[in-house]
Amino acid sequence: MKIQLIRHATLIISVNNKRILVDPMLSQVGSLAPIENVPNQNFNPLVELPISIDKITNCDAILVTHTHRDHFDDAAVKLLSKSIPIFCQPEDEAKLQSYGFCYVHPINDIYVWNNISFNRTKGKHGHGAIAVAMAPVSGFVISYPNEPILYVAGDTVWCKEVEASIEKFKPEVIICNCGGAQFSYGEPITMTTDDIHELSNRYANIKIIAVHMDAWNHCRLSREMLKHYINYNNIKNEILIPEDGEEIALD
């Protein structure tokens, strides 16, 4: 199994000789209006794609955790083949079908494709009323025989739903959407340094891959800030913070 960070939450997961494109946000740098009510008002995305569009769209399936525009944008609708199978939470089925995708598979609990299992999990995209307004969002546990169990947590903060998913599926690797995304009001809506610290304290043997940073204007936690926090607090877990385009091979 290999994981390549493309940009933000966009990933390519390679398993069983299949390439699964996760949360495709494929717009050109600076082509989308910034999210309002945040200090950084630069246009999105903040950085270029690290590899060519052709290499990204050359995939066997698409996994969409939710359809907020920093996870599934108009460029993805335009550029991706409508005949590629696409897996999603049930609430997004009609929207994805309306874009012309022919093989949309909503996952209530579990879906198996090419002997790869996708178990849907729950999360909270923030705290309190903001989490309610931002819902629904999902994560997915991906497993294949003789490969590490991978938990793509999606846009969530540390919460009882994430803890329950870890206890149930026993993942060996968790991809966490960090960035400490936050509006000018309320609490963060994606994982912060405190969330990563809590996760690492509770599950010392889980490998953490931190993504969802340095690419969208509402994310306030950078890679460098997270690296500094890990070193300053002497966190012993294996926490990987890939650069855009970097590929990680899972043992």
PDB file of N, CA and C in Angstrom, residues 102-183:
ATOM      1  N   CYS A 102     -21.579   8.083 -13.519  1.00  0.00           N
ATOM      2  CA  CYS A 102     -22.485   6.970 -13.834  1.00  0.00           C
ATOM      3  C   CYS A 102     -22.500   5.883 -12.774  1.00  0.00           C
ATOM      4  N   TYR A 103     -21.406   5.775 -12.011  1.00  0.00           N
ATOM      5  CA  TYR A 103     -21.281   4.653 -11.072  1.00  0.00           C
ATOM      6  C   TYR A 103     -20.985   5.198  -9.674  1.00  0.00           C
ATOM      7  N   VAL A 104     -22.012   5.762  -9.060  1.00  0.00           N
ATOM      8  CA  VAL A 104     -21.888   6.328  -7.719  1.00  0.00           C
ATOM      9  C   VAL A 104     -22.357   5.275  -6.706  1.00  0.00           C
ATOM     10  N   HIS A 105     -21.491   4.961  -5.754  1.00  0.00           N
ATOM     11  CA  HIS A 105     -21.789   3.925  -4.774  1.00  0.00           C
ATOM     12  C   HIS A 105     -21.830   4.543  -3.377  1.00  0.00           C
ATOM     13  N   PRO A 106     -23.001   4.873  -2.852  1.00  0.00           N
ATOM     14  CA  PRO A 106     -23.080   5.389  -1.484  1.00  0.00           C
ATOM     15  C   PRO A 106     -22.789   4.273  -0.483  1.00  0.00           C
ATOM     16  N   ILE A 107     -22.009   4.586   0.519  1.00  0.00           N
ATOM     17  CA  ILE A 107     -21.633   3.589   1.521  1.00  0.00           C
ATOM     18  C   ILE A 107     -22.317   3.936   2.838  1.00  0.00           C
ATOM     19  N   ASN A 108     -23.255   3.097   3.229  1.00  0.00           N
ATOM     20  CA  ASN A 108     -23.878   3.269   4.542  1.00  0.00           C
ATOM     21  C   ASN A 108     -22.965   2.750   5.644  1.00  0.00           C
ATOM     22  N   ASP A 109     -22.499   1.524   5.469  1.00  0.00           N
ATOM     23  CA  ASP A 109     -21.621   0.910   6.462  1.00  0.00           C
ATOM     24  C   ASP A 109     -20.348   0.369   5.808  1.00  0.00           C
ATOM     25  N   ILE A 110     -20.502  -0.570   4.862  1.00  0.00           N
ATOM     26  CA  ILE A 110     -19.343  -1.201   4.243  1.00  0.00           C
ATOM     27  C   ILE A 110     -19.611  -1.456   2.767  1.00  0.00           C
ATOM     28  N   TYR A 111     -18.550  -1.329   1.973  1.00  0.00           N
ATOM     29  CA  TYR A 111     -18.620  -1.641   0.549  1.00  0.00           C
ATOM     30  C   TYR A 111     -17.304  -2.318   0.172  1.00  0.00           C
ATOM     31  N   VAL A 112     -17.384  -3.387  -0.615  1.00  0.00           N
ATOM     32  CA  VAL A 112     -16.189  -4.111  -1.027  1.00  0.00           C
ATOM     33  C   VAL A 112     -16.053  -4.007  -2.542  1.00  0.00           C
ATOM     34  N   TRP A 113     -14.879  -3.584  -2.959  1.00  0.00           N
ATOM     35  CA  TRP A 113     -14.581  -3.384  -4.382  1.00  0.00           C
ATOM     36  C   TRP A 113     -13.197  -3.943  -4.653  1.00  0.00           C
ATOM     37  N   ASN A 114     -13.103  -4.907  -5.581  1.00  0.00           N
ATOM     38  CA  ASN A 114     -11.822  -5.536  -5.890  1.00  0.00           C
ATOM     39  C   ASN A 114     -11.115  -6.059  -4.634  1.00  0.00           C
ATOM     40  N   ASN A 115     -11.917  -6.622  -3.749  1.00  0.00           N
ATOM     41  CA  ASN A 115     -11.433  -7.197  -2.489  1.00  0.00           C
ATOM     42  C   ASN A 115     -10.879  -6.156  -1.528  1.00  0.00           C
ATOM     43  N   ILE A 116     -11.125  -4.885  -1.823  1.00  0.00           N
ATOM     44  CA  ILE A 116     -10.748  -3.786  -0.928  1.00  0.00           C
ATOM     45  C   ILE A 116     -12.006  -3.369  -0.179  1.00  0.00           C
ATOM     46  N   SER A 117     -11.936  -3.345   1.151  1.00  0.00           N
ATOM     47  CA  SER A 117     -13.094  -3.003   1.974  1.00  0.00           C
ATOM     48  C   SER A 117     -13.052  -1.534   2.385  1.00  0.00           C
ATOM     49  N   PHE A 118     -14.201  -0.893   2.258  1.00  0.00           N
ATOM     50  CA  PHE A 118     -14.377   0.497   2.689  1.00  0.00           C
ATOM     51  C   PHE A 118     -15.445   0.514   3.784  1.00  0.00           C
ATOM     52  N   ASN A 119     -15.047   0.817   5.007  1.00  0.00           N
ATOM     53  CA  ASN A 119     -15.993   0.968   6.110  1.00  0.00           C
ATOM     54  C   ASN A 119     -16.159   2.453   6.412  1.00  0.00           C
ATOM     55  N   ARG A 120     -17.386   2.937   6.347  1.00  0.00           N
ATOM     56  CA  ARG A 120     -17.625   4.364   6.608  1.00  0.00           C
ATOM     57  C   ARG A 120     -17.651   4.636   8.110  1.00  0.00           C
ATOM     58  N   THR A 121     -17.058   5.767   8.501  1.00  0.00           N
ATOM     59  CA  THR A 121     -17.023   6.183   9.896  1.00  0.00           C
ATOM     60  C   THR A 121     -17.622   7.585  10.021  1.00  0.00           C
ATOM     61  N   LYS A 122     -17.905   7.964  11.235  1.00  0.00           N
ATOM     62  CA  LYS A 122     -18.478   9.277  11.511  1.00  0.00           C
ATOM     63  C   LYS A 122     -17.420  10.205  12.093  1.00  0.00           C
ATOM     64  N   GLY A 123     -17.731  11.490  12.082  1.00  0.00           N
ATOM     65  CA  GLY A 123     -16.842  12.484  12.660  1.00  0.00           C
ATOM     66  C   GLY A 123     -17.601  13.756  12.955  1.00  0.00           C
ATOM     67  N   LYS A 124     -16.885  14.744  13.473  1.00  0.00           N
ATOM     68  CA  LYS A 124     -17.473  16.061  13.745  1.00  0.00           C
ATOM     69  C   LYS A 124     -16.586  17.125  13.117  1.00  0.00           C
ATOM     70  N   HIS A 125     -17.166  17.851  12.162  1.00  0.00           N
ATOM     71  CA  HIS A 125     -16.441  18.887  11.426  1.00  0.00           C
ATOM     72  C   HIS A 125     -16.520  20.192  12.221  1.00  0.00           C
ATOM     73  N   GLY A 126     -15.956  20.150  13.438  1.00  0.00           N
ATOM     74  CA  GLY A 126     -15.992  21.313  14.312  1.00  0.00           C
ATOM     75  C   GLY A 126     -16.625  20.971  15.638  1.00  0.00           C
ATOM     76  N   HIS A 127     -17.066  22.023  16.336  1.00  0.00           N
ATOM     77  CA  HIS A 127     -17.635  21.870  17.674  1.00  0.00           C
ATOM     78  C   HIS A 127     -18.977  22.597  17.737  1.00  0.00           C
ATOM     79  N   GLY A 128     -19.899  22.044  18.514  1.00  0.00           N
ATOM     80  CA  GLY A 128     -21.168  22.714  18.774  1.00  0.00           C
ATOM     81  C   GLY A 128     -21.973  22.981  17.521  1.00  0.00           C
ATOM     82  N   ALA A 129     -22.523  24.203  17.441  1.00  0.00           N
ATOM     83  CA  ALA A 129     -23.407  24.566  16.337  1.00  0.00           C
ATOM     84  C   ALA A 129     -22.686  24.554  14.995  1.00  0.00           C
ATOM     85  N   ILE A 130     -21.397  24.887  14.989  1.00  0.00           N
ATOM     86  CA  ILE A 130     -20.648  24.875  13.727  1.00  0.00           C
ATOM     87  C   ILE A 130     -20.565  23.454  13.176  1.00  0.00           C
ATOM     88  N   ALA A 131     -20.317  22.468  14.048  1.00  0.00           N
ATOM     89  CA  ALA A 131     -20.251  21.079  13.599  1.00  0.00           C
ATOM     90  C   ALA A 131     -21.581  20.640  13.002  1.00  0.00           C
ATOM     91  N   VAL A 132     -22.668  21.082  13.582  1.00  0.00           N
ATOM     92  CA  VAL A 132     -23.992  20.750  13.045  1.00  0.00           C
ATOM     93  C   VAL A 132     -24.171  21.372  11.669  1.00  0.00           C
ATOM     94  N   ALA A 133     -23.763  22.625  11.522  1.00  0.00           N
ATOM     95  CA  ALA A 133     -23.917  23.326  10.243  1.00  0.00           C
ATOM     96  C   ALA A 133     -23.025  22.733   9.161  1.00  0.00           C
ATOM     97  N   MET A 134     -21.864  22.218   9.528  1.00  0.00           N
ATOM     98  CA  MET A 134     -20.909  21.688   8.558  1.00  0.00           C
ATOM     99  C   MET A 134     -21.196  20.236   8.181  1.00  0.00           C
ATOM    100  N   ALA A 135     -22.055  19.571   8.924  1.00  0.00           N
ATOM    101  CA  ALA A 135     -22.373  18.159   8.676  1.00  0.00           C
ATOM    102  C   ALA A 135     -23.185  18.009   7.389  1.00  0.00           C
ATOM    103  N   PRO A 136     -23.198  16.787   6.799  1.00  0.00           N
ATOM    104  CA  PRO A 136     -22.507  15.588   7.267  1.00  0.00           C
ATOM    105  C   PRO A 136     -21.111  15.459   6.651  1.00  0.00           C
ATOM    106  N   VAL A 137     -20.235  14.800   7.388  1.00  0.00           N
ATOM    107  CA  VAL A 137     -18.922  14.419   6.872  1.00  0.00           C
ATOM    108  C   VAL A 137     -18.664  12.967   7.280  1.00  0.00           C
ATOM    109  N   SER A 138     -17.815  12.304   6.539  1.00  0.00           N
ATOM    110  CA  SER A 138     -17.500  10.912   6.835  1.00  0.00           C
ATOM    111  C   SER A 138     -16.009  10.673   6.737  1.00  0.00           C
ATOM    112  N   GLY A 139     -15.573   9.591   7.383  1.00  0.00           N
ATOM    113  CA  GLY A 139     -14.251   9.034   7.173  1.00  0.00           C
ATOM    114  C   GLY A 139     -14.426   7.623   6.631  1.00  0.00           C
ATOM    115  N   PHE A 140     -13.330   6.999   6.261  1.00  0.00           N
ATOM    116  CA  PHE A 140     -13.404   5.643   5.720  1.00  0.00           C
ATOM    117  C   PHE A 140     -12.190   4.837   6.174  1.00  0.00           C
ATOM    118  N   VAL A 141     -12.454   3.625   6.628  1.00  0.00           N
ATOM    119  CA  VAL A 141     -11.388   2.682   6.954  1.00  0.00           C
ATOM    120  C   VAL A 141     -11.219   1.761   5.753  1.00  0.00           C
ATOM    121  N   ILE A 142     -10.013   1.737   5.210  1.00  0.00           N
ATOM    122  CA  ILE A 142      -9.716   0.976   3.998  1.00  0.00           C
ATOM    123  C   ILE A 142      -8.824  -0.201   4.374  1.00  0.00           C
ATOM    124  N   SER A 143      -9.248  -1.394   3.982  1.00  0.00           N
ATOM    125  CA  SER A 143      -8.455  -2.577   4.329  1.00  0.00           C
ATOM    126  C   SER A 143      -8.412  -3.549   3.163  1.00  0.00           C
ATOM    127  N   TYR A 144      -7.290  -4.256   3.109  1.00  0.00           N
ATOM    128  CA  TYR A 144      -7.042  -5.261   2.075  1.00  0.00           C
ATOM    129  C   TYR A 144      -6.146  -6.318   2.703  1.00  0.00           C
ATOM    130  N   PRO A 145      -6.363  -7.604   2.404  1.00  0.00           N
ATOM    131  CA  PRO A 145      -5.586  -8.658   3.065  1.00  0.00           C
ATOM    132  C   PRO A 145      -4.079  -8.426   2.998  1.00  0.00           C
ATOM    133  N   ASN A 146      -3.438  -8.613   4.148  1.00  0.00           N
ATOM    134  CA  ASN A 146      -1.973  -8.528   4.283  1.00  0.00           C
ATOM    135  C   ASN A 146      -1.424  -7.123   4.056  1.00  0.00           C
ATOM    136  N   GLU A 147      -2.282  -6.123   4.181  1.00  0.00           N
ATOM    137  CA  GLU A 147      -1.844  -4.726   4.120  1.00  0.00           C
ATOM    138  C   GLU A 147      -2.268  -4.019   5.415  1.00  0.00           C
ATOM    139  N   PRO A 148      -1.603  -2.918   5.785  1.00  0.00           N
ATOM    140  CA  PRO A 148      -2.020  -2.183   6.980  1.00  0.00           C
ATOM    141  C   PRO A 148      -3.455  -1.676   6.853  1.00  0.00           C
ATOM    142  N   ILE A 149      -4.163  -1.651   7.963  1.00  0.00           N
ATOM    143  CA  ILE A 149      -5.504  -1.070   7.990  1.00  0.00           C
ATOM    144  C   ILE A 149      -5.359   0.443   8.053  1.00  0.00           C
ATOM    145  N   LEU A 150      -5.956   1.114   7.092  1.00  0.00           N
ATOM    146  CA  LEU A 150      -5.799   2.561   6.929  1.00  0.00           C
ATOM    147  C   LEU A 150      -7.109   3.273   7.245  1.00  0.00           C
ATOM    148  N   TYR A 151      -7.047   4.266   8.102  1.00  0.00           N
ATOM    149  CA  TYR A 151      -8.212   5.062   8.489  1.00  0.00           C
ATOM    150  C   TYR A 151      -8.043   6.477   7.931  1.00  0.00           C
ATOM    151  N   VAL A 152      -8.848   6.811   6.936  1.00  0.00           N
ATOM    152  CA  VAL A 152      -8.890   8.174   6.408  1.00  0.00           C
ATOM    153  C   VAL A 152      -9.957   8.900   7.227  1.00  0.00           C
ATOM    154  N   ALA A 153      -9.537   9.693   8.201  1.00  0.00           N
ATOM    155  CA  ALA A 153     -10.489  10.239   9.169  1.00  0.00           C
ATOM    156  C   ALA A 153     -11.407  11.296   8.570  1.00  0.00           C
ATOM    157  N   GLY A 154     -10.962  11.978   7.512  1.00  0.00           N
ATOM    158  CA  GLY A 154     -11.787  13.022   6.908  1.00  0.00           C
ATOM    159  C   GLY A 154     -11.752  14.318   7.700  1.00  0.00           C
ATOM    160  N   ASP A 155     -12.660  15.213   7.376  1.00  0.00           N
ATOM    161  CA  ASP A 155     -12.712  16.512   8.055  1.00  0.00           C
ATOM    162  C   ASP A 155     -13.407  16.361   9.401  1.00  0.00           C
ATOM    163  N   THR A 156     -12.610  16.126  10.422  1.00  0.00           N
ATOM    164  CA  THR A 156     -13.142  15.966  11.775  1.00  0.00           C
ATOM    165  C   THR A 156     -12.120  16.461  12.781  1.00  0.00           C
ATOM    166  N   VAL A 157     -12.605  16.863  13.918  1.00  0.00           N
ATOM    167  CA  VAL A 157     -11.754  17.129  15.071  1.00  0.00           C
ATOM    168  C   VAL A 157     -11.663  15.835  15.888  1.00  0.00           C
ATOM    169  N   TRP A 158     -10.793  15.821  16.889  1.00  0.00           N
ATOM    170  CA  TRP A 158     -10.771  14.692  17.807  1.00  0.00           C
ATOM    171  C   TRP A 158     -12.102  14.671  18.562  1.00  0.00           C
ATOM    172  N   CYS A 159     -12.792  13.532  18.545  1.00  0.00           N
ATOM    173  CA  CYS A 159     -14.117  13.428  19.152  1.00  0.00           C
ATOM    174  C   CYS A 159     -14.404  11.968  19.464  1.00  0.00           C
ATOM    175  N   LYS A 160     -15.508  11.723  20.135  1.00  0.00           N
ATOM    176  CA  LYS A 160     -15.846  10.345  20.529  1.00  0.00           C
ATOM    177  C   LYS A 160     -16.092   9.457  19.312  1.00  0.00           C
ATOM    178  N   GLU A 161     -16.543  10.049  18.200  1.00  0.00           N
ATOM    179  CA  GLU A 161     -16.761   9.270  16.988  1.00  0.00           C
ATOM    180  C   GLU A 161     -15.447   8.739  16.421  1.00  0.00           C
ATOM    181  N   VAL A 162     -14.421   9.563  16.432  1.00  0.00           N
ATOM    182  CA  VAL A 162     -13.101   9.127  15.962  1.00  0.00           C
ATOM    183  C   VAL A 162     -12.538   8.057  16.897  1.00  0.00           C
ATOM    184  N   GLU A 163     -12.666   8.288  18.182  1.00  0.00           N
ATOM    185  CA  GLU A 163     -12.195   7.297  19.157  1.00  0.00           C
ATOM    186  C   GLU A 163     -12.909   5.958  18.969  1.00  0.00           C
ATOM    187  N   ALA A 164     -14.219   5.996  18.765  1.00  0.00           N
ATOM    188  CA  ALA A 164     -14.992   4.765  18.572  1.00  0.00           C
ATOM    189  C   ALA A 164     -14.554   4.030  17.309  1.00  0.00           C
ATOM    190  N   SER A 165     -14.236   4.781  16.262  1.00  0.00           N
ATOM    191  CA  SER A 165     -13.795   4.165  15.012  1.00  0.00           C
ATOM    192  C   SER A 165     -12.450   3.468  15.198  1.00  0.00           C
ATOM    193  N   ILE A 166     -11.559   4.088  15.941  1.00  0.00           N
ATOM    194  CA  ILE A 166     -10.253   3.475  16.199  1.00  0.00           C
ATOM    195  C   ILE A 166     -10.425   2.207  17.029  1.00  0.00           C
ATOM    196  N   GLU A 167     -11.261   2.270  18.040  1.00  0.00           N
ATOM    197  CA  GLU A 167     -11.479   1.107  18.893  1.00  0.00           C
ATOM    198  C   GLU A 167     -12.115  -0.045  18.111  1.00  0.00           C
ATOM    199  N   LYS A 168     -12.985   0.277  17.177  1.00  0.00           N
ATOM    200  CA  LYS A 168     -13.689  -0.761  16.421  1.00  0.00           C
ATOM    201  C   LYS A 168     -12.815  -1.403  15.353  1.00  0.00           C
ATOM    202  N   PHE A 169     -12.091  -0.583  14.583  1.00  0.00           N
ATOM    203  CA  PHE A 169     -11.392  -1.104  13.407  1.00  0.00           C
ATOM    204  C   PHE A 169      -9.901  -1.347  13.627  1.00  0.00           C
ATOM    205  N   LYS A 170      -9.343  -0.811  14.708  1.00  0.00           N
ATOM    206  CA  LYS A 170      -7.930  -1.025  15.045  1.00  0.00           C
ATOM    207  C   LYS A 170      -6.987  -0.677  13.882  1.00  0.00           C
ATOM    208  N   PRO A 171      -7.090   0.533  13.350  1.00  0.00           N
ATOM    209  CA  PRO A 171      -6.207   0.895  12.231  1.00  0.00           C
ATOM    210  C   PRO A 171      -4.758   0.992  12.686  1.00  0.00           C
ATOM    211  N   GLU A 172      -3.867   0.699  11.750  1.00  0.00           N
ATOM    212  CA  GLU A 172      -2.439   0.850  12.012  1.00  0.00           C
ATOM    213  C   GLU A 172      -1.922   2.209  11.544  1.00  0.00           C
ATOM    214  N   VAL A 173      -2.672   2.833  10.645  1.00  0.00           N
ATOM    215  CA  VAL A 173      -2.301   4.133  10.085  1.00  0.00           C
ATOM    216  C   VAL A 173      -3.547   5.012  10.035  1.00  0.00           C
ATOM    217  N   ILE A 174      -3.398   6.267  10.452  1.00  0.00           N
ATOM    218  CA  ILE A 174      -4.501   7.229  10.376  1.00  0.00           C
ATOM    219  C   ILE A 174      -4.044   8.445   9.584  1.00  0.00           C
ATOM    220  N   ILE A 175      -4.832   8.813   8.579  1.00  0.00           N
ATOM    221  CA  ILE A 175      -4.600  10.069   7.862  1.00  0.00           C
ATOM    222  C   ILE A 175      -5.495  11.122   8.501  1.00  0.00           C
ATOM    223  N   CYS A 176      -4.867  12.139   9.072  1.00  0.00           N
ATOM    224  CA  CYS A 176      -5.595  13.187   9.796  1.00  0.00           C
ATOM    225  C   CYS A 176      -5.587  14.478   8.993  1.00  0.00           C
ATOM    226  N   ASN A 177      -6.764  15.046   8.811  1.00  0.00           N
ATOM    227  CA  ASN A 177      -6.875  16.362   8.183  1.00  0.00           C
ATOM    228  C   ASN A 177      -6.625  17.417   9.247  1.00  0.00           C
ATOM    229  N   CYS A 178      -5.421  17.977   9.200  1.00  0.00           N
ATOM    230  CA  CYS A 178      -5.018  18.970  10.198  1.00  0.00           C
ATOM    231  C   CYS A 178      -5.311  20.379   9.664  1.00  0.00           C
ATOM    232  N   GLY A 179      -4.413  21.287   9.930  1.00  0.00           N
ATOM    233  CA  GLY A 179      -4.587  22.650   9.441  1.00  0.00           C
ATOM    234  C   GLY A 179      -5.256  23.587  10.423  1.00  0.00           C
ATOM    235  N   GLY A 180      -5.912  23.013  11.464  1.00  0.00           N
ATOM    236  CA  GLY A 180      -6.603  23.880  12.417  1.00  0.00           C
ATOM    237  C   GLY A 180      -7.500  24.889  11.728  1.00  0.00           C
ATOM    238  N   ALA A 181      -8.217  24.443  10.709  1.00  0.00           N
ATOM    239  CA  ALA A 181      -9.102  25.354   9.970  1.00  0.00           C
ATOM    240  C   ALA A 181     -10.098  26.001  10.926  1.00  0.00           C
ATOM    241  N   GLN A 182     -10.295  27.302  10.750  1.00  0.00           N
ATOM    242  CA  GLN A 182     -11.128  28.024  11.716  1.00  0.00           C
ATOM    243  C   GLN A 182     -11.646  29.316  11.099  1.00  0.00           C
ATOM    244  N   PHE A 183     -12.877  29.658  11.433  1.00  0.00           N
ATOM    245  CA  PHE A 183     -13.445  30.938  11.031  1.00  0.00           C
ATOM    246  C   PHE A 183     -13.062  32.005  12.058  1.00  0.00           C
TER     247      PHE A 183
END
